[in-house]
Amino acid sequence: MIRNLIGAESRAPADGADWLPVYNPATGEVIDQVPLSGAGDVDAAVRAAAGAYRDWSRTAVMDRVRLMFRFKALLEEHFEELAAIVTRHHGKTLDEARGEVRRGIEVVDFACGAPTLLQGRTLRDVSGGVDQDLYRYPVGVCAGIPPFNFPVMIPLWMFPLAVVAGNTFVLKPSERTPLGGARLAELFLEAGFPPGVLNVVHGARDAVEALLAHPAVSAISFVGSAPVARHVYTQAAANSKRVQALGGAKNHIVVMPDADPALVIPAILNSAFGNAGERCLAGSVAVAVGRAAEGLLDPLRDAASKMVVGPGDEEGVQVGPLIRAEHRDRVAAYVEKGVGEGAELVVDGRHEMSRRGFFLGPTILDRVTPGMAVGREEIFGPVLSISRAATLDEAIEQANQSSLGNMATIFTRSGRAGREFRERVESGMTGINVPVAQPFAFFPFSGWKGSFFGDLHVHGTDGIDFYTRKKVVVTRW
Ligand code: NAD
C-alpha cells in the first residue's frame, strides 16, 4: 500500500479515502494500491511544505546545492532500480526506462548549477549616486502534477529546480504510475534534505482540485492531457497562482523526397512506436511529400510488422504494453474509426490484444487526412498515420492545422527546406533530421498552441524564472 509523505512521515490518507489498484501492464496483475487522497491530506502536505519554507528559503545556496549533489549521487546509485520501477508499472522497455531516468537526472545536474543560475544583476550609478540590484527570491510552496507516461523524468523536471531555488514542494504523482515519484521522495530524504522540503500526496482529480484551491500554494507545474492542462491553467490563474501547464500533442513528421531512407525508416519507427506511442513527443502523422511515399510504405510495413512486442523487461522487446486495458481499447477504437473514415490499414497491431497484459502492436494507417479523427486527435498509442502532401508548403500547412503544437520534425537533405520548416512550423519543439526533438535539461521544454498554457516552459532558464520572483533594489547612500 503506497503512502503519502508528509514532512518526514510516511502517512496513510485520511479515513474513508478510496484506493486504486496499480497494475503491471505487461501482465495485467495488480502490484500495489494507491490512495486517492482528499483535501485534508493535501492540506497536511501543503502545511508541511509551508512550515519548512522559512528555514529552507534562507538556507545558503551552497548548502542547498551540496544536498542536490548527494541526491544526484543516490539517483546514479539507484539508476537500474529506478529504471526497473518504471518498466514494472509503466510497461516501457528497460532501455526506454533507462533513457527516461537519464534525462531526469540531467535536470538534477542542471539544478546543481544554482550558484550561477540564481544570480541577479547589478547596475551601479543608474543615475547620480543611485545603484540598482536585481535579486531572485523563491516563490513559496510549489506543486507538481505529472502525467503517467514518464513517472521518474517528469517529477524530476519539477521539484529539483524548485527546491534548489529555495522553494518547498508538494508532488502529486500520477495515480496510474505512482511508484517512481514515491521512490524519488525516499531518495530525496536519504540525501539529507530537511523534512517538508518535498512532500508527496497521492491521488487524482480531488487532490489536484485541492492543490489548485489551496491559498498557501504559490505555483503549479502541470504536465498531462490538453483538456486538463487548460483546466489547471484556468483554475490556478483564477486563484492567483503562477502556472505552467503542458498539454497533449499531435506531432507531424514531414518526409521530403530527398530524405535518406536509411535514416528515415528507423527514425519514424522510433518516433511513432517508441514508448508504445505513449510519449508527448511521439511522431503521430508522417507527411510524405511528393514521391517520398513511394520509398516509405513498403519498408515501413515490413519493419513495423517485425517489431517485437512484449514485456518491457524481456530481452529484445521493442514495444511494451499500453498503460491500461481501457486505454488500449480506446487506441484500438481509433484504428477502427480511421478505417471507417477511409484510411487504409497497412499494418494492424490489434492481434496483440489477445495476449495477457495490455498490448497492442505497431499499427499503420495510410491515406489519412487532417480532417479524420486519426489525423487530428491525439491517440497516444502505437498508431502511425501516413498522409500525403504535394509540396513542403502543403506539409507545413497540414502540421499547422492542428490545434496542438508540441513537436514537429522534418527529414530532408536540403538546408533550405529545413530552414523554411523551422521558420514556419508552429511547434515549440522542432526537429531537423531527428525523430524526437527533446530539448536537454538546460533548454526549455514545451509546445505551442493547445499543447501549452502559460509562458515559462519547464526546465532550462525558463524553469529558474518560473520558480523565482525578482526584486529590484534601488539604493542611494
Ligand atoms: P491526464 O491529463 O489524464 O493526467 C495528468 C495529471 O492530471 C495526473 O496527475 C492526473 O491525476 C491529473 N488529472 C487527470 N484528470 C484530471 C481532472 N479531470 N482534473 C484534475 N486533474 C486531473 O494525462 P495522462 O493520461 O496521465 O498523460 C498523458 C497525456 O499527457 C497525453 O495527452 C500527453 O500528450 C501528455 N503529456 C504531455 C507532455 C508535454 O510535455 N506536453 C509530456 C508528457 C505527457
Coordinates of C-alpha atoms and ligand atoms in Angstrom, one line a residue:
M1 CA 0.0 0.0 0.0
I2 CA 1.5 3.3 -1.1
R3 CA 1.5 6.1 1.5
N4 CA 1.8 9.8 1.4
L5 CA 5.0 11.6 2.5
I6 CA 4.2 14.5 4.8
G7 CA 7.3 16.1 6.2
A8 CA 9.4 13.1 7.3
E9 CA 6.4 10.9 8.0
S10 CA 5.0 8.2 5.7
R11 CA 1.3 8.6 6.3
A12 CA -1.9 6.8 5.2
P13 CA -4.6 9.1 3.8
A14 CA -7.5 10.2 6.0
D15 CA -10.0 7.5 6.9
G16 CA -12.5 6.9 4.2
A17 CA -10.2 7.5 1.2
D18 CA -10.6 5.3 -1.8
W19 CA -7.8 3.2 -3.1
L20 CA -6.9 2.4 -6.7
P21 CA -5.1 -0.7 -8.0
V22 CA -1.7 -0.1 -9.6
Y23 CA -1.1 -2.6 -12.4
N24 CA 1.9 -4.2 -14.1
P25 CA 0.6 -3.5 -17.6
A26 CA 2.7 -6.3 -19.1
T27 CA 0.8 -9.0 -17.1
G28 CA -2.4 -7.2 -16.0
E29 CA -1.6 -8.1 -12.4
V30 CA -2.3 -5.7 -9.5
I31 CA 1.1 -4.9 -7.9
D32 CA 0.1 -2.2 -5.4
Q33 CA -2.7 0.1 -4.2
V34 CA -2.5 3.9 -4.4
P35 CA -4.6 6.1 -2.2
L36 CA -6.9 8.8 -3.6
S37 CA -6.1 11.5 -1.1
G38 CA -8.6 14.3 -0.5
A39 CA -8.4 17.9 0.5
G40 CA -7.4 17.2 4.1
D41 CA -4.4 15.2 3.0
V42 CA -3.4 17.9 0.6
D43 CA -3.7 20.5 3.3
A44 CA -1.4 18.4 5.6
A45 CA 1.2 18.2 2.8
V46 CA 1.0 22.0 2.0
R47 CA 1.3 22.8 5.7
A48 CA 4.4 20.7 5.9
A49 CA 5.8 22.5 2.9
A50 CA 4.9 25.9 4.2
G51 CA 6.4 25.0 7.6
A52 CA 9.7 24.1 6.0
Y53 CA 9.8 27.1 3.7
R54 CA 11.0 29.7 6.2
D55 CA 14.3 27.9 7.0
W56 CA 14.8 26.3 3.6
S57 CA 14.4 29.6 1.7
R58 CA 17.1 31.1 3.9
T59 CA 19.4 28.1 3.7
A60 CA 22.7 29.1 1.9
V61 CA 22.6 28.2 -1.8
M62 CA 25.8 26.2 -1.5
D63 CA 24.2 24.1 1.2
R64 CA 21.2 23.5 -1.0
V65 CA 23.5 22.5 -3.9
R66 CA 25.5 20.2 -1.7
L67 CA 22.3 18.2 -0.9
M68 CA 21.4 18.3 -4.6
F69 CA 24.8 16.7 -5.4
R70 CA 24.1 14.0 -2.9
F71 CA 20.6 13.4 -4.4
K72 CA 22.3 13.1 -7.8
A73 CA 24.7 10.5 -6.4
L74 CA 21.9 8.5 -5.0
L75 CA 20.0 8.6 -8.3
E76 CA 23.1 7.3 -10.1
E77 CA 23.5 4.6 -7.4
H78 CA 19.8 3.5 -7.8
F79 CA 19.8 4.1 -11.6
E80 CA 18.9 0.5 -12.5
E81 CA 16.4 0.2 -9.7
L82 CA 14.6 3.3 -10.9
A83 CA 14.5 2.1 -14.5
A84 CA 13.1 -1.3 -13.3
I85 CA 10.4 0.5 -11.3
V86 CA 9.4 2.5 -14.5
T87 CA 9.2 -0.7 -16.6
R88 CA 7.3 -2.5 -14.0
H89 CA 4.4 -0.1 -13.6
H90 CA 4.5 1.8 -16.9
G91 CA 5.4 -1.0 -19.2
K92 CA 8.0 0.7 -21.4
T93 CA 11.2 -1.3 -22.3
L94 CA 14.1 -1.3 -19.9
D95 CA 16.2 0.7 -22.4
E96 CA 13.5 3.3 -22.7
A97 CA 13.2 3.4 -18.9
R98 CA 16.9 3.9 -18.6
G99 CA 16.7 6.8 -21.2
E100 CA 13.9 8.3 -19.1
V101 CA 15.9 8.1 -15.8
R102 CA 19.0 9.6 -17.5
R103 CA 17.0 12.6 -18.9
G104 CA 15.5 13.1 -15.5
I105 CA 18.9 13.0 -13.8
E106 CA 20.2 15.6 -16.3
V107 CA 17.7 18.1 -14.7
V108 CA 19.3 17.4 -11.3
D109 CA 22.8 18.0 -13.0
F110 CA 21.4 21.3 -14.2
A111 CA 19.9 22.2 -10.8
C112 CA 23.4 21.8 -9.3
G113 CA 24.4 24.9 -11.3
A114 CA 22.2 27.0 -8.9
P115 CA 25.0 29.3 -7.7
T116 CA 25.3 30.6 -11.3
L117 CA 21.6 30.2 -12.3
L118 CA 20.2 32.1 -9.3
Q119 CA 22.4 35.2 -9.8
G120 CA 20.8 38.5 -10.2
R121 CA 22.3 41.6 -11.8
T122 CA 23.5 45.0 -10.9
L123 CA 23.9 48.4 -12.4
R124 CA 25.8 51.0 -10.4
D125 CA 25.2 54.7 -11.0
V126 CA 22.0 54.1 -12.7
S127 CA 21.5 57.8 -12.1
G128 CA 23.7 60.1 -10.0
G129 CA 24.7 58.2 -6.8
V130 CA 22.0 55.6 -7.3
D131 CA 22.6 51.8 -7.8
Q132 CA 20.1 49.2 -8.8
D133 CA 20.3 45.5 -8.0
L134 CA 18.1 42.6 -9.0
Y135 CA 17.8 39.7 -6.6
R136 CA 16.0 36.4 -7.2
Y137 CA 13.8 35.0 -4.4
P138 CA 11.8 31.7 -4.2
V139 CA 8.1 32.0 -4.7
G140 CA 7.0 29.8 -1.8
V141 CA 5.2 26.4 -1.8
C142 CA 5.1 24.9 -5.3
A143 CA 3.1 21.9 -6.5
G144 CA 3.8 19.5 -9.3
I145 CA 1.2 17.4 -11.1
P146 CA 2.8 14.9 -13.6
P147 CA 1.2 12.5 -16.1
F148 CA 1.5 8.7 -16.1
N149 CA 3.9 8.3 -19.0
F150 CA 7.3 9.4 -17.5
P151 CA 6.9 8.6 -13.8
V152 CA 10.5 9.5 -12.9
M153 CA 11.6 12.0 -15.5
I154 CA 8.7 14.4 -15.3
P155 CA 8.7 14.8 -11.5
L156 CA 12.4 15.5 -11.9
W157 CA 11.6 18.3 -14.4
M158 CA 9.8 20.0 -11.5
F159 CA 11.0 19.6 -7.9
P160 CA 14.8 19.7 -8.2
L161 CA 14.8 23.2 -9.8
A162 CA 12.1 24.4 -7.4
V163 CA 13.8 23.3 -4.2
V164 CA 17.3 24.4 -5.3
A165 CA 15.9 27.9 -5.8
G166 CA 14.7 27.8 -2.2
N167 CA 11.0 26.7 -2.6
T168 CA 9.4 23.8 -0.9
F169 CA 7.3 21.4 -2.9
V170 CA 4.2 19.1 -3.0
L171 CA 4.3 16.4 -5.6
K172 CA 1.1 14.6 -6.7
P173 CA 2.3 11.7 -8.9
S174 CA 0.0 10.2 -11.5
E175 CA -2.4 7.7 -9.8
R176 CA -1.6 5.3 -12.7
T177 CA 2.2 5.3 -12.1
P178 CA 2.8 6.5 -8.6
L179 CA 5.8 4.3 -7.7
G180 CA 8.5 6.4 -9.4
G181 CA 7.6 9.6 -7.5
A182 CA 7.3 7.7 -4.3
R183 CA 10.8 6.2 -4.6
L184 CA 12.3 9.6 -5.7
A185 CA 11.0 11.2 -2.5
E186 CA 12.6 8.4 -0.4
L187 CA 16.0 9.0 -2.0
F188 CA 15.5 12.8 -1.6
L189 CA 15.1 12.4 2.2
E190 CA 18.0 10.0 2.3
A191 CA 20.1 12.7 0.6
G192 CA 19.6 14.8 3.7
F193 CA 17.1 17.4 2.6
P194 CA 15.1 18.7 5.6
P195 CA 11.6 17.1 6.2
G196 CA 8.9 19.2 4.5
V197 CA 11.0 20.4 1.6
L198 CA 9.5 17.7 -0.6
N199 CA 6.1 16.2 0.3
V200 CA 4.2 13.6 -1.7
V201 CA 0.4 13.3 -1.8
H202 CA -1.0 10.6 -3.9
G203 CA -4.4 10.9 -5.6
A204 CA -6.2 12.0 -8.7
R205 CA -8.7 14.8 -9.5
D206 CA -9.8 15.7 -6.0
A207 CA -6.1 16.1 -4.9
V208 CA -5.5 18.3 -7.9
E209 CA -8.5 20.4 -7.2
A210 CA -7.4 20.8 -3.6
L211 CA -3.9 22.0 -4.7
L212 CA -5.4 24.4 -7.2
A213 CA -7.6 25.9 -4.5
H214 CA -5.1 25.9 -1.6
P215 CA -4.2 29.5 -0.6
A216 CA -0.7 28.6 0.5
V217 CA 0.3 27.1 -2.9
S218 CA 2.0 29.8 -5.0
A219 CA 2.9 27.9 -8.2
I220 CA 1.7 24.9 -10.1
S221 CA 3.6 22.9 -12.7
F222 CA 1.3 20.6 -14.6
V223 CA 2.0 18.1 -17.4
G224 CA -0.8 16.0 -18.9
S225 CA -3.6 16.0 -21.5
A226 CA -4.7 19.2 -23.2
P227 CA -8.2 19.5 -21.6
V228 CA -6.8 19.0 -18.1
A229 CA -3.9 21.4 -18.8
R230 CA -6.4 24.1 -19.9
H231 CA -8.5 23.5 -16.8
V232 CA -5.4 23.6 -14.4
Y233 CA -4.2 26.8 -16.1
T234 CA -7.5 28.5 -15.8
Q235 CA -8.2 27.4 -12.2
A236 CA -4.7 28.1 -10.9
A237 CA -4.6 31.6 -12.6
A238 CA -8.1 32.3 -11.2
N239 CA -6.6 31.6 -7.7
S240 CA -3.7 34.0 -8.3
K241 CA -1.0 31.3 -8.7
R242 CA 1.7 31.2 -11.3
V243 CA 1.2 28.2 -13.6
Q244 CA 2.9 26.3 -16.4
A245 CA 0.6 23.7 -17.9
L246 CA 1.9 21.4 -20.6
G247 CA -0.8 19.6 -22.6
G248 CA -1.2 16.9 -25.3
A249 CA 0.3 16.5 -28.7
K250 CA -0.3 15.5 -32.3
N251 CA 3.2 15.6 -33.8
H252 CA 4.0 15.6 -37.5
I253 CA 7.0 14.1 -39.2
V254 CA 7.5 15.6 -42.7
V255 CA 9.5 13.5 -45.1
M256 CA 10.8 15.2 -48.2
P257 CA 11.6 13.2 -51.3
D258 CA 15.3 13.9 -50.9
A259 CA 15.4 12.4 -47.4
D260 CA 17.8 9.4 -46.8
P261 CA 15.6 6.3 -46.4
A262 CA 18.3 4.7 -44.2
L263 CA 17.8 7.5 -41.7
V264 CA 14.1 8.0 -42.1
I265 CA 12.7 4.5 -41.7
P266 CA 14.3 3.7 -38.2
A267 CA 13.6 7.3 -37.2
I268 CA 9.8 7.0 -37.9
L269 CA 9.6 3.6 -36.2
N270 CA 11.4 5.1 -33.1
S271 CA 9.3 8.2 -33.1
A272 CA 5.9 6.5 -33.6
F273 CA 6.3 3.3 -31.7
G274 CA 8.9 4.1 -29.0
N275 CA 7.4 4.1 -25.5
A276 CA 4.4 2.3 -27.3
G277 CA 3.5 5.7 -28.7
E278 CA 2.7 7.0 -25.1
R279 CA 5.0 9.9 -25.5
C280 CA 4.2 13.6 -25.9
L281 CA 7.0 13.7 -28.5
A282 CA 5.7 10.7 -30.5
G283 CA 5.5 11.2 -34.2
S284 CA 1.9 10.6 -34.9
V285 CA 1.4 11.6 -38.5
A286 CA 4.1 11.1 -41.2
V287 CA 3.5 13.5 -44.0
A288 CA 5.1 12.1 -47.2
V289 CA 5.9 14.9 -49.6
G290 CA 5.7 14.2 -53.4
R291 CA 7.2 10.9 -54.3
A292 CA 8.6 10.3 -50.8
A293 CA 5.6 8.0 -50.1
E294 CA 7.0 5.5 -52.8
G295 CA 10.1 4.7 -50.8
L296 CA 8.4 4.8 -47.4
L297 CA 5.5 2.5 -47.4
D298 CA 6.9 -1.0 -48.1
P299 CA 9.9 -0.6 -45.7
L300 CA 7.7 0.8 -43.0
R301 CA 5.2 -2.0 -43.4
D302 CA 8.0 -4.6 -43.3
A303 CA 9.8 -3.2 -40.4
A304 CA 6.8 -2.3 -38.3
S305 CA 5.3 -5.8 -38.6
K306 CA 8.6 -7.3 -37.4
M307 CA 8.9 -5.2 -34.3
V308 CA 9.0 -7.4 -31.2
V309 CA 6.1 -6.7 -28.8
G310 CA 6.2 -8.0 -25.3
P311 CA 7.0 -7.2 -21.6
G312 CA 9.5 -4.4 -21.3
D313 CA 11.9 -6.3 -19.2
E314 CA 12.4 -9.1 -21.7
E315 CA 15.5 -9.1 -23.9
G316 CA 14.9 -8.0 -27.5
V317 CA 11.4 -6.5 -26.9
Q318 CA 10.9 -3.2 -28.8
V319 CA 7.3 -2.3 -27.9
G320 CA 5.9 -2.7 -24.5
P321 CA 2.2 -2.7 -23.4
L322 CA -0.1 0.3 -23.0
I323 CA -0.9 1.7 -19.6
R324 CA -4.4 0.2 -19.0
A325 CA -6.9 -2.1 -20.8
E326 CA -9.3 0.8 -21.2
H327 CA -6.6 2.9 -22.9
R328 CA -5.6 0.0 -25.2
D329 CA -9.3 -0.4 -26.2
R330 CA -9.5 3.4 -26.8
V331 CA -6.5 3.2 -29.1
A332 CA -8.0 0.2 -30.9
A333 CA -11.2 2.1 -31.4
Y334 CA -9.2 4.8 -33.1
V335 CA -7.9 2.3 -35.6
E336 CA -11.5 1.2 -36.3
K337 CA -12.6 4.8 -36.7
G338 CA -9.7 5.5 -39.1
V339 CA -10.7 2.7 -41.3
G340 CA -14.3 3.8 -41.2
E341 CA -13.2 7.3 -42.3
G342 CA -11.5 5.9 -45.3
A343 CA -7.9 5.3 -44.2
E344 CA -6.1 2.2 -45.5
L345 CA -4.9 -0.2 -42.8
V346 CA -1.4 -1.1 -43.8
V347 CA -0.3 -2.8 -40.5
D348 CA -2.8 -4.0 -37.9
G349 CA -1.3 -4.5 -34.4
R350 CA -4.6 -5.4 -32.9
H351 CA -3.8 -9.1 -33.0
E352 CA -1.6 -8.5 -30.0
M353 CA -4.6 -7.6 -27.9
S354 CA -5.3 -11.3 -27.3
R355 CA -2.2 -11.6 -25.1
R356 CA -2.1 -11.3 -21.4
G357 CA -1.5 -7.7 -20.4
F358 CA -2.5 -4.5 -22.1
F359 CA -0.8 -4.9 -25.5
L360 CA -1.5 -3.5 -29.0
G361 CA 1.2 -3.8 -31.6
P362 CA 2.5 -1.2 -34.1
T363 CA -0.2 -0.2 -36.5
I364 CA 0.0 1.9 -39.6
L365 CA -2.9 3.7 -41.4
D366 CA -2.2 5.2 -44.8
R367 CA -4.0 8.0 -46.7
V368 CA -5.0 9.8 -43.6
T369 CA -6.2 13.3 -44.0
P370 CA -6.2 16.2 -41.4
G371 CA -10.0 16.1 -41.3
M372 CA -10.1 12.5 -40.0
A373 CA -10.2 11.8 -36.2
V374 CA -6.9 9.8 -36.5
G375 CA -5.3 12.7 -38.4
R376 CA -6.5 15.3 -35.9
E377 CA -6.8 13.9 -32.4
E378 CA -4.1 12.6 -30.0
I379 CA -4.2 8.8 -30.0
F380 CA -1.4 8.2 -27.5
G381 CA -0.6 4.7 -28.7
P382 CA 1.5 2.8 -31.3
V383 CA -0.5 4.0 -34.3
L384 CA 1.2 5.8 -37.1
S385 CA -0.9 7.7 -39.7
I386 CA 0.6 8.5 -43.1
S387 CA -0.7 11.4 -45.0
R388 CA 0.3 12.8 -48.4
A389 CA 1.3 16.4 -49.4
A390 CA 2.3 17.6 -52.9
T391 CA 4.7 20.2 -51.6
L392 CA 6.6 21.3 -48.5
D393 CA 4.1 24.2 -48.2
E394 CA 1.2 21.8 -48.1
A395 CA 3.0 19.6 -45.5
I396 CA 3.6 22.6 -43.2
E397 CA 0.0 23.7 -43.7
Q398 CA -1.1 20.2 -42.6
A399 CA 1.0 20.3 -39.5
N400 CA -0.1 23.9 -38.7
Q401 CA -3.8 23.0 -39.0
S402 CA -3.5 21.0 -35.8
S403 CA -4.8 22.8 -32.6
L404 CA -1.8 21.3 -30.9
G405 CA 1.8 22.3 -31.5
N406 CA 4.1 20.2 -29.3
M407 CA 6.7 18.8 -31.7
A408 CA 7.2 18.6 -35.5
T409 CA 10.2 17.3 -37.3
I410 CA 11.4 17.2 -41.0
F411 CA 13.7 14.8 -42.8
T412 CA 15.5 16.3 -45.7
R413 CA 18.9 16.8 -47.2
S414 CA 18.0 20.4 -48.2
G415 CA 19.2 23.1 -45.8
R416 CA 16.7 25.4 -47.5
A417 CA 13.7 23.1 -46.8
G418 CA 14.9 22.5 -43.2
R419 CA 15.2 26.3 -42.6
E420 CA 11.8 27.0 -44.2
F421 CA 10.3 24.3 -41.9
R422 CA 12.0 25.7 -38.8
E423 CA 10.7 29.2 -39.6
R424 CA 7.1 28.3 -40.4
V425 CA 6.1 25.3 -38.4
E426 CA 4.1 26.1 -35.3
S427 CA 5.6 23.7 -32.8
G428 CA 7.5 24.6 -29.6
M429 CA 9.9 21.7 -30.2
T430 CA 11.1 21.3 -33.8
G431 CA 13.4 18.7 -35.3
I432 CA 15.5 18.6 -38.4
N433 CA 16.6 15.0 -39.2
V434 CA 15.9 13.8 -35.7
P435 CA 13.0 11.5 -34.6
V436 CA 12.3 13.0 -31.2
A437 CA 13.2 16.7 -30.7
Q438 CA 13.6 16.6 -27.0
P439 CA 15.3 19.6 -25.5
F440 CA 18.1 18.9 -23.0
A441 CA 17.6 20.0 -19.3
F442 CA 19.4 23.3 -19.9
F443 CA 16.9 24.3 -22.7
P444 CA 13.2 25.0 -22.1
F445 CA 10.8 22.1 -22.9
S446 CA 7.3 22.8 -24.1
G447 CA 4.9 23.1 -27.1
W448 CA 2.9 25.9 -28.6
K449 CA -0.8 26.5 -29.1
G450 CA -3.1 24.0 -27.3
S451 CA -0.1 22.0 -26.2
F452 CA 0.9 24.6 -23.6
F453 CA -0.8 27.1 -21.3
G454 CA 1.4 29.6 -19.6
D455 CA 4.5 31.5 -20.7
L456 CA 7.6 30.0 -18.9
H457 CA 8.3 26.5 -20.2
V458 CA 9.7 23.7 -18.0
H459 CA 13.4 23.4 -17.1
G460 CA 16.3 25.4 -18.6
T461 CA 16.5 29.0 -17.5
D462 CA 12.7 29.2 -18.0
G463 CA 12.4 26.8 -15.1
I464 CA 14.6 29.1 -12.9
D465 CA 12.5 32.1 -13.9
F466 CA 9.3 30.1 -13.1
Y467 CA 10.5 29.1 -9.6
T468 CA 11.8 32.6 -8.7
R469 CA 10.5 36.1 -8.3
K470 CA 12.6 39.1 -8.9
K471 CA 13.2 42.0 -6.5
V472 CA 14.8 45.2 -7.7
V473 CA 16.5 47.3 -5.0
V474 CA 17.3 50.9 -5.7
T475 CA 20.0 52.3 -3.4
R476 CA 21.3 55.8 -2.6
W477 CA 23.6 56.4 0.4
Ligands
NAD1 P1 -4.0 13.3 -17.6 O1 -4.3 14.7 -18.1 O2 -5.1 12.3 -17.6 O3 -3.4 13.4 -16.2 C1 -2.3 14.2 -15.8 C2 -2.4 14.5 -14.3 O4 -3.7 15.3 -14.1 C3 -2.5 13.3 -13.4 O5 -1.7 13.6 -12.3 C4 -3.9 13.2 -13.0 O6 -4.1 12.7 -11.7 C5 -4.5 14.6 -13.1 N1 -5.9 14.6 -13.6 C6 -6.4 13.8 -14.6 N2 -7.7 14.2 -14.8 C7 -7.9 15.3 -14.1 C8 -9.0 16.2 -13.9 N3 -10.2 16.0 -14.6 N4 -8.9 17.2 -13.1 C9 -7.8 17.5 -12.4 N5 -6.7 16.6 -12.5 C10 -6.7 15.6 -13.3 O7 -2.8 12.8 -18.5 P2 -2.2 11.4 -18.6 O8 -3.1 10.5 -19.3 O9 -1.7 11.0 -17.3 O10 -0.9 11.7 -19.5 C11 -0.9 11.6 -20.9 C12 -1.1 13.0 -21.5 O11 0.0 13.8 -21.1 C13 -1.0 13.0 -23.0 O12 -2.0 13.9 -23.5 C14 0.4 13.5 -23.3 O13 0.5 14.2 -24.6 C15 0.5 14.5 -22.2 N6 1.9 14.8 -22.0 C16 2.4 16.0 -22.3 C17 3.7 16.3 -22.2 C18 4.3 17.6 -22.6 O14 5.4 17.9 -22.3 N7 3.5 18.4 -23.2 C19 4.6 15.3 -21.6 C20 4.1 14.1 -21.2 C21 2.7 13.8 -21.4

